[in-house]
Amino acid sequence: MTSTDLSRAVWRTSKRSQQNGACVEIANLAAHIGVRDSKAPDAGHLTLTPDAWAAFMAEARGGRFDLA
């Protein structure tokens, strides 16, 4: 397992996110996409390849996950 340097990560939420802090944040890293919970940014993160992120987003947009 390798470690990804997040010291310069710029974390963003969707423009559609609510202001209650219940959001997923993403960071576009050089060769990966970082994903974390905005309510607990120090609790850890996921690191995905761009292909894995694109596949996840396609499934989410297609209604595969219960996002409610």
Coordinates of N, CA and C in Angstrom, one line a residue:
M1 N 0.8 -1.2 0.0 CA 0.0 0.0 0.0 C 0.9 1.2 0.0
T2 N 0.6 2.2 -0.8 CA 1.3 3.4 -0.8 C 0.6 4.6 -0.2
S3 N 1.3 5.6 0.2 CA 0.7 6.7 0.9 C 0.6 7.9 -0.1
T4 N -0.5 8.6 -0.1 CA -0.7 9.7 -1.0 C -0.5 11.0 -0.2
D5 N 0.3 11.9 -0.7 CA 0.6 13.2 0.0 C -0.6 14.1 -0.2
L6 N -1.3 14.5 0.9 CA -2.5 15.3 0.9 C -2.2 16.7 1.4
S7 N -0.9 17.0 1.6 CA -0.6 18.3 2.2 C -1.0 19.5 1.4
R8 N -1.1 19.3 0.1 CA -1.4 20.4 -0.8 C -2.8 20.2 -1.5
A9 N -3.5 19.2 -0.9 CA -4.9 18.9 -1.5 C -5.8 20.1 -1.3
V10 N -6.6 20.4 -2.3 CA -7.6 21.4 -2.2 C -8.9 20.7 -2.3
W11 N -9.6 20.6 -1.1 CA -10.8 19.8 -1.0 C -12.0 20.7 -1.4
R12 N -12.9 20.1 -2.2 CA -14.1 20.8 -2.7 C -15.4 20.0 -2.4
T13 N -16.5 20.7 -2.3 CA -17.8 20.0 -2.2 C -18.6 20.4 -3.4
S14 N -19.7 19.7 -3.7 CA -20.5 20.1 -4.8 C -21.2 21.4 -4.5
K15 N -21.5 22.1 -5.6 CA -22.3 23.4 -5.5 C -23.7 23.1 -4.9
R16 N -24.1 21.8 -5.1 CA -25.5 21.4 -4.6 C -25.4 21.0 -3.1
S17 N -24.3 21.0 -2.5 CA -24.2 20.5 -1.1 C -25.0 21.5 -0.2
Q18 N -25.5 20.9 0.9 CA -26.2 21.6 1.9 C -25.2 22.3 2.8
Q19 N -25.6 23.3 3.6 CA -24.7 23.9 4.5 C -24.6 23.3 5.8
N20 N -25.2 22.1 6.0 CA -25.2 21.4 7.3 C -24.0 20.6 7.5
G21 N -23.1 20.6 6.6 CA -21.8 19.8 6.8 C -21.9 18.4 6.4
A22 N -23.0 17.9 6.0 CA -23.2 16.5 5.6 C -22.8 16.3 4.1
C23 N -21.6 16.5 3.8 CA -21.1 16.5 2.4 C -19.9 15.5 2.2
V24 N -19.7 15.1 1.0 CA -18.5 14.4 0.6 C -17.6 15.5 0.0
E25 N -16.4 15.5 0.3 CA -15.4 16.4 -0.3 C -14.5 15.6 -1.2
I26 N -14.1 16.2 -2.3 CA -13.1 15.5 -3.2 C -12.0 16.5 -3.4
A27 N -10.8 15.9 -3.7 CA -9.6 16.6 -4.1 C -9.0 15.9 -5.3
N28 N -8.8 16.7 -6.3 CA -8.1 16.2 -7.5 C -6.6 16.3 -7.3
L29 N -6.1 15.1 -7.0 CA -4.6 15.0 -6.8 C -4.0 14.6 -8.1
A30 N -2.7 14.7 -8.2 CA -2.0 14.5 -9.5 C -2.4 13.3 -10.2
A31 N -2.4 12.1 -9.5 CA -2.7 10.9 -10.2 C -3.9 10.1 -9.5
H32 N -4.5 10.8 -8.6 CA -5.6 10.1 -7.8 C -6.7 11.2 -7.5
I33 N -7.8 10.6 -7.0 CA -8.9 11.5 -6.5 C -9.0 11.1 -5.0
G34 N -9.0 12.1 -4.2 CA -9.2 11.9 -2.7 C -10.6 12.2 -2.4
V35 N -11.2 11.4 -1.5 CA -12.6 11.5 -1.1 C -12.6 11.4 0.4
R36 N -13.3 12.3 1.1 CA -13.5 12.3 2.5 C -14.8 12.9 3.0
D37 N -15.1 12.7 4.2 CA -16.3 13.2 4.9 C -16.1 14.6 5.4
S38 N -16.9 15.6 5.0 CA -16.7 16.9 5.4 C -16.9 17.1 6.9
K39 N -17.7 16.3 7.5 CA -18.0 16.4 9.0 C -16.8 15.9 9.8
A40 N -16.0 15.1 9.2 CA -14.8 14.5 9.9 C -13.6 14.4 9.0
P41 N -13.1 15.6 8.6 CA -12.0 15.6 7.6 C -10.7 14.9 8.1
D42 N -10.5 14.8 9.4 CA -9.3 14.1 10.0 C -9.5 12.7 10.2
A43 N -10.7 12.1 9.9 CA -11.0 10.7 10.2 C -10.5 9.8 9.1
G44 N -9.9 10.3 8.1 CA -9.4 9.5 7.0 C -10.0 9.8 5.7
H45 N -9.5 9.2 4.6 CA -10.0 9.5 3.3 C -9.8 8.2 2.4
L46 N -10.5 8.2 1.3 CA -10.3 7.2 0.3 C -9.4 7.8 -0.8
T47 N -8.6 7.0 -1.5 CA -7.9 7.5 -2.6 C -8.2 6.6 -3.8
L48 N -8.8 7.1 -4.9 CA -9.2 6.4 -6.0 C -8.4 6.8 -7.3
T49 N -8.3 5.9 -8.2 CA -7.7 6.3 -9.5 C -8.8 7.1 -10.2
P50 N -8.4 7.9 -11.2 CA -9.4 8.6 -12.0 C -10.4 7.6 -12.7
D51 N -9.9 6.5 -13.1 CA -10.8 5.5 -13.7 C -11.8 5.0 -12.7
A52 N -11.4 4.7 -11.5 CA -12.3 4.2 -10.5 C -13.3 5.3 -10.1
W53 N -12.9 6.5 -10.0 CA -13.8 7.6 -9.7 C -14.8 7.8 -10.8
A54 N -14.4 7.7 -12.0 CA -15.3 7.9 -13.2 C -16.3 6.8 -13.2
A55 N -15.9 5.5 -12.9 CA -16.8 4.4 -12.8 C -17.8 4.6 -11.7
F56 N -17.4 5.0 -10.5 CA -18.3 5.3 -9.4 C -19.3 6.4 -9.7
M57 N -18.8 7.5 -10.3 CA -19.7 8.6 -10.7 C -20.8 8.1 -11.7
A58 N -20.4 7.3 -12.7 CA -21.3 6.8 -13.7 C -22.4 6.0 -13.0
E59 N -22.0 5.1 -12.1 CA -23.0 4.3 -11.3 C -23.9 5.2 -10.5
A60 N -23.3 6.2 -9.8 CA -24.1 7.1 -9.0 C -25.1 7.8 -9.8
R61 N -24.7 8.4 -10.9 CA -25.6 9.1 -11.8 C -26.7 8.2 -12.4
G62 N -26.3 6.9 -12.6 CA -27.3 5.9 -13.2 C -28.3 5.4 -12.1
G63 N -28.2 5.8 -10.9 CA -29.1 5.4 -9.9 C -28.8 4.1 -9.2
R64 N -27.6 3.7 -9.3 CA -27.2 2.4 -8.7 C -27.2 2.4 -7.2
F65 N -26.9 3.6 -6.6 CA -26.7 3.7 -5.1 C -27.9 4.5 -4.5
D66 N -28.3 4.2 -3.3 CA -29.3 4.9 -2.6 C -28.6 6.1 -1.9
L67 N -28.7 7.3 -2.5 CA -28.0 8.4 -2.0 C -28.8 9.3 -1.2
A68 N -30.0 8.9 -0.8 CA -30.9 9.7 0.0 C -30.5 9.7 1.5

